[in-house]
Amino acid sequence: MFLRQLRWACQPLRRYSTVISSDFASAIAELNKEMEVVFGEPPPVNQAGSSNAILSMSHETTFAPHENAEAKQGLTHISSSGEAQMVDVSSKEITKRVAVAGCKVILGEKAHDLVSANQIAKGDVLSVAKIAGISGAKQTSSLIPLCHNINLSHVRVDLKLNEKDFSVDIEGEAASTGKTGVEMEAMTAVAIAGLTVYDMCKAASKDITITDVQLKYKAGGKSGEWSRKK
């Protein structure tokens, strides 16, 4: 008896649910028709097509890493296979090239005073080091294997005693008219001059330090003029 009454009670609910479902389906159908009028009929999409579209979008949104000018240029003395190479400068323009480099030799008070008084046993330290620096600049391509053999038009090497820190300040300049720069020639000049100072003074002190071998200025070529900020 109870089950029969429950059955009759549920029949109106079923009819009401059917009416709601029918009205909802009709509303959805009308909305779809309006969307088709405005945007046109949607393309058929299956599961495989949807997956391919997602993969395509993921490929399209892949970003390549940013490369700056330095990364693109790379190291000129290394080939595409990673081997050392001498740079071909045949296509470069002939321009006047100038480079200035610097170096400091810290002698210490004892050695400094001996050099200042020209009492070093081997002789005139500054004069010998000057000649050594000039000779060194002309031998750069023999010392640095991938440097070009350059016809230098001028080499200057100056050495000056510095009483403030008991050192020798060295400055070297190289100049040429050609297709490649003379930075290495200028730095070789001051480095060889510094080593010569050390060699001539090492008997007086073992604490001598060669430091700050660096390019100070260059001009000419594709990169133009450059100077080190103080």
Short mmCIF file of C-alpha atoms in Angstrom, two decimals:
data_model
loop_
_atom_site.label_atom_id
_atom_site.label_comp_id
_atom_site.label_asym_id
_atom_site.label_seq_id
_atom_site.Cartn_x
_atom_site.Cartn_y
_atom_site.Cartn_z
CA MET A 1 0.00 0.00 0.00
CA PHE A 2 2.73 2.41 0.90
CA LEU A 3 4.67 1.68 -2.32
CA ARG A 4 1.55 2.25 -4.42
CA GLN A 5 1.00 5.68 -2.83
CA LEU A 6 4.66 6.61 -3.38
CA ARG A 7 4.39 5.63 -7.06
CA TRP A 8 1.40 7.90 -7.64
CA ALA A 9 3.09 10.75 -5.76
CA CYS A 10 6.20 10.61 -7.95
CA GLN A 11 4.28 10.79 -11.25
CA PRO A 12 3.65 14.61 -11.08
CA LEU A 13 7.35 15.17 -10.29
CA ARG A 14 8.37 13.18 -13.36
CA ARG A 15 5.99 15.17 -15.55
CA TYR A 16 7.35 18.44 -14.08
CA SER A 17 10.97 17.35 -14.63
CA THR A 18 10.16 16.43 -18.26
CA VAL A 19 8.65 19.86 -18.85
CA ILE A 20 11.73 21.62 -17.38
CA SER A 21 14.14 19.52 -19.46
CA SER A 22 12.12 20.23 -22.60
CA ASP A 23 12.06 23.97 -21.95
CA PHE A 24 15.80 24.04 -21.19
CA ALA A 25 16.62 22.12 -24.38
CA SER A 26 14.47 24.51 -26.41
CA ALA A 27 16.27 27.53 -24.90
CA ILE A 28 19.67 26.03 -25.74
CA ALA A 29 18.55 25.34 -29.30
CA GLU A 30 17.34 28.93 -29.76
CA LEU A 31 20.62 30.29 -28.36
CA ASN A 32 22.64 28.13 -30.76
CA LYS A 33 20.62 29.43 -33.71
CA GLU A 34 21.29 33.04 -32.69
CA MET A 35 25.03 32.32 -32.33
CA GLU A 36 25.10 30.76 -35.81
CA VAL A 37 23.42 33.85 -37.30
CA VAL A 38 26.03 36.15 -35.74
CA PHE A 39 29.22 34.06 -36.03
CA GLY A 40 28.35 31.50 -38.68
CA GLU A 41 28.32 27.77 -38.35
CA PRO A 42 31.13 26.34 -36.16
CA PRO A 43 33.63 24.02 -37.91
CA PRO A 44 33.32 20.35 -37.04
CA VAL A 45 35.73 19.46 -34.27
CA ASN A 46 36.59 15.91 -33.29
CA GLN A 47 38.86 14.76 -30.50
CA ALA A 48 41.87 14.24 -32.77
CA GLY A 49 41.41 17.67 -34.36
CA SER A 50 41.21 19.28 -30.95
CA SER A 51 44.44 17.59 -29.87
CA ASN A 52 46.22 18.69 -33.04
CA ALA A 53 45.04 22.26 -32.56
CA ILE A 54 46.36 22.30 -29.01
CA LEU A 55 49.73 20.91 -30.15
CA SER A 56 49.88 23.49 -32.94
CA MET A 57 49.22 26.30 -30.50
CA SER A 58 51.94 25.01 -28.17
CA HIS A 59 54.44 25.02 -31.04
CA GLU A 60 53.44 28.49 -32.16
CA THR A 61 53.89 29.94 -28.69
CA THR A 62 57.43 28.61 -28.31
CA PHE A 63 59.81 31.56 -27.88
CA ALA A 64 63.37 31.51 -29.21
CA PRO A 65 66.07 32.73 -26.80
CA HIS A 66 67.18 36.32 -27.32
CA GLU A 67 70.59 36.73 -28.91
CA ASN A 68 72.57 39.94 -28.59
CA ALA A 69 75.17 41.26 -31.01
CA GLU A 70 78.08 39.84 -28.99
CA ALA A 71 76.59 36.34 -28.91
CA LYS A 72 76.10 36.38 -32.71
CA GLN A 73 79.62 37.64 -33.35
CA GLY A 74 81.34 35.09 -31.12
CA LEU A 75 85.10 34.60 -30.85
CA THR A 76 86.82 35.35 -34.14
CA HIS A 77 89.81 33.10 -33.44
CA ILE A 78 87.58 30.01 -33.11
CA SER A 79 86.12 28.28 -36.20
CA SER A 80 82.60 26.86 -36.48
CA SER A 81 84.00 23.45 -35.53
CA GLY A 82 85.66 24.85 -32.38
CA GLU A 83 89.23 24.83 -33.68
CA ALA A 84 91.71 27.69 -33.37
CA GLN A 85 92.10 29.76 -36.50
CA MET A 86 93.82 32.88 -37.80
CA VAL A 87 91.30 35.55 -38.81
CA ASP A 88 91.11 36.36 -42.52
CA VAL A 89 91.41 40.17 -42.77
CA SER A 90 91.64 40.38 -46.56
CA SER A 91 88.17 41.94 -46.85
CA LYS A 92 88.80 44.66 -44.25
CA GLU A 93 89.50 48.26 -45.15
CA ILE A 94 92.96 49.76 -44.77
CA THR A 95 92.86 52.42 -42.03
CA LYS A 96 95.25 54.02 -39.60
CA ARG A 97 95.43 51.98 -36.40
CA VAL A 98 96.64 53.28 -33.03
CA ALA A 99 96.68 51.60 -29.61
CA VAL A 100 97.96 52.68 -26.19
CA ALA A 101 98.54 50.24 -23.31
CA GLY A 102 99.73 50.55 -19.73
CA CYS A 103 101.53 48.53 -17.09
CA LYS A 104 102.81 49.00 -13.54
CA VAL A 105 105.81 47.35 -11.87
CA ILE A 106 105.74 47.63 -8.08
CA LEU A 107 109.40 47.57 -6.99
CA GLY A 108 109.30 48.25 -3.30
CA GLU A 109 111.30 50.98 -1.59
CA LYS A 110 114.72 49.29 -1.73
CA ALA A 111 114.67 48.42 -5.42
CA HIS A 112 113.04 51.73 -6.29
CA ASP A 113 115.82 53.70 -4.64
CA LEU A 114 118.49 51.64 -6.44
CA VAL A 115 116.82 52.20 -9.82
CA SER A 116 116.41 55.90 -9.09
CA ALA A 117 120.12 56.19 -8.23
CA ASN A 118 121.08 53.98 -11.21
CA GLN A 119 122.79 51.57 -8.80
CA ILE A 120 121.37 48.31 -10.18
CA ALA A 121 124.22 45.95 -11.01
CA LYS A 122 122.90 45.13 -14.50
CA GLY A 123 122.86 48.76 -15.58
CA ASP A 124 120.34 51.44 -16.56
CA VAL A 125 117.03 49.72 -15.87
CA LEU A 126 114.67 52.20 -17.55
CA SER A 127 116.72 52.55 -20.74
CA VAL A 128 117.16 48.82 -21.21
CA ALA A 129 113.47 48.15 -20.51
CA LYS A 130 112.49 50.81 -23.05
CA ILE A 131 114.49 49.14 -25.83
CA ALA A 132 113.15 45.73 -24.79
CA GLY A 133 109.56 46.99 -25.02
CA ILE A 134 110.07 48.37 -28.53
CA SER A 135 111.71 45.13 -29.66
CA GLY A 136 108.92 43.12 -28.07
CA ALA A 137 106.24 45.03 -29.99
CA LYS A 138 107.94 44.12 -33.27
CA GLN A 139 108.00 40.42 -32.26
CA THR A 140 104.35 40.17 -31.24
CA SER A 141 103.30 37.82 -34.07
CA SER A 142 106.13 35.45 -33.07
CA LEU A 143 105.06 35.44 -29.41
CA ILE A 144 101.26 35.36 -29.89
CA PRO A 145 100.55 32.56 -32.41
CA LEU A 146 97.33 33.88 -34.00
CA CYS A 147 98.42 37.52 -34.33
CA HIS A 148 99.09 38.91 -37.80
CA ASN A 149 102.56 40.04 -38.81
CA ILE A 150 102.05 43.81 -38.90
CA ASN A 151 104.28 46.46 -40.41
CA LEU A 152 104.44 48.93 -37.54
CA SER A 153 104.93 52.57 -38.43
CA HIS A 154 105.61 53.71 -34.86
CA VAL A 155 106.31 52.26 -31.40
CA ARG A 156 106.70 54.31 -28.22
CA VAL A 157 107.55 53.01 -24.74
CA ASP A 158 107.84 55.38 -21.76
CA LEU A 159 108.86 54.41 -18.22
CA LYS A 160 108.50 56.69 -15.22
CA LEU A 161 109.43 56.15 -11.58
CA ASN A 162 106.57 56.71 -9.16
CA GLU A 163 107.72 57.64 -5.65
CA LYS A 164 104.21 57.40 -4.17
CA ASP A 165 104.02 53.63 -4.36
CA PHE A 166 107.68 52.84 -5.26
CA SER A 167 106.78 51.62 -8.73
CA VAL A 168 107.54 52.09 -12.41
CA ASP A 169 104.64 53.27 -14.58
CA ILE A 170 104.96 52.04 -18.15
CA GLU A 171 103.03 53.25 -21.17
CA GLY A 172 103.36 51.87 -24.68
CA GLU A 173 101.93 52.99 -28.01
CA ALA A 174 101.85 51.23 -31.36
CA ALA A 175 100.68 52.55 -34.73
CA SER A 176 100.20 51.12 -38.19
CA THR A 177 98.23 51.62 -41.40
CA GLY A 178 96.62 48.34 -42.29
CA LYS A 179 93.70 45.93 -42.05
CA THR A 180 93.99 44.86 -38.40
CA GLY A 181 94.52 46.54 -35.06
CA VAL A 182 97.71 47.01 -33.05
CA GLU A 183 96.32 46.45 -29.54
CA MET A 184 98.39 43.33 -29.00
CA GLU A 185 101.56 45.11 -30.11
CA ALA A 186 100.99 47.90 -27.57
CA MET A 187 100.26 45.44 -24.74
CA THR A 188 103.22 43.24 -25.67
CA ALA A 189 105.47 46.31 -25.56
CA VAL A 190 104.53 47.19 -21.96
CA ALA A 191 104.53 43.55 -20.83
CA ILE A 192 108.06 42.92 -22.15
CA ALA A 193 109.25 46.22 -20.67
CA GLY A 194 107.80 45.21 -17.30
CA LEU A 195 109.45 41.79 -17.43
CA THR A 196 112.76 43.45 -18.26
CA VAL A 197 112.46 45.71 -15.22
CA TYR A 198 111.82 42.63 -13.09
CA ASP A 199 114.80 40.79 -14.58
CA MET A 200 117.19 43.65 -13.93
CA CYS A 201 115.96 44.25 -10.36
CA LYS A 202 115.27 40.72 -9.11
CA ALA A 203 118.65 40.52 -7.34
CA ALA A 204 117.65 43.49 -5.18
CA SER A 205 114.14 42.24 -4.31
CA LYS A 206 111.96 39.18 -4.79
CA ASP A 207 108.76 41.07 -3.94
CA ILE A 208 108.51 42.88 -7.28
CA THR A 209 105.04 42.66 -8.83
CA ILE A 210 103.99 43.28 -12.44
CA THR A 211 100.37 44.38 -12.59
CA ASP A 212 97.69 46.25 -14.55
CA VAL A 213 98.74 45.23 -18.07
CA GLN A 214 95.80 46.67 -19.98
CA LEU A 215 94.63 48.45 -23.10
CA LYS A 216 94.00 52.13 -22.46
CA TYR A 217 93.03 53.45 -25.89
CA LYS A 218 92.54 52.31 -29.48
CA ALA A 219 91.48 53.95 -32.72
CA GLY A 220 90.83 52.86 -36.29
CA GLY A 221 89.08 49.93 -37.89
CA LYS A 222 85.42 48.96 -37.90
CA SER A 223 84.93 49.43 -34.14
CA GLY A 224 86.37 52.95 -34.27
CA GLU A 225 87.67 54.77 -31.22
CA TRP A 226 87.65 53.35 -27.68
CA SER A 227 89.17 54.44 -24.38
CA ARG A 228 89.17 52.89 -20.91
CA LYS A 229 87.05 54.68 -18.35
CA LYS A 230 89.03 55.88 -15.34
#
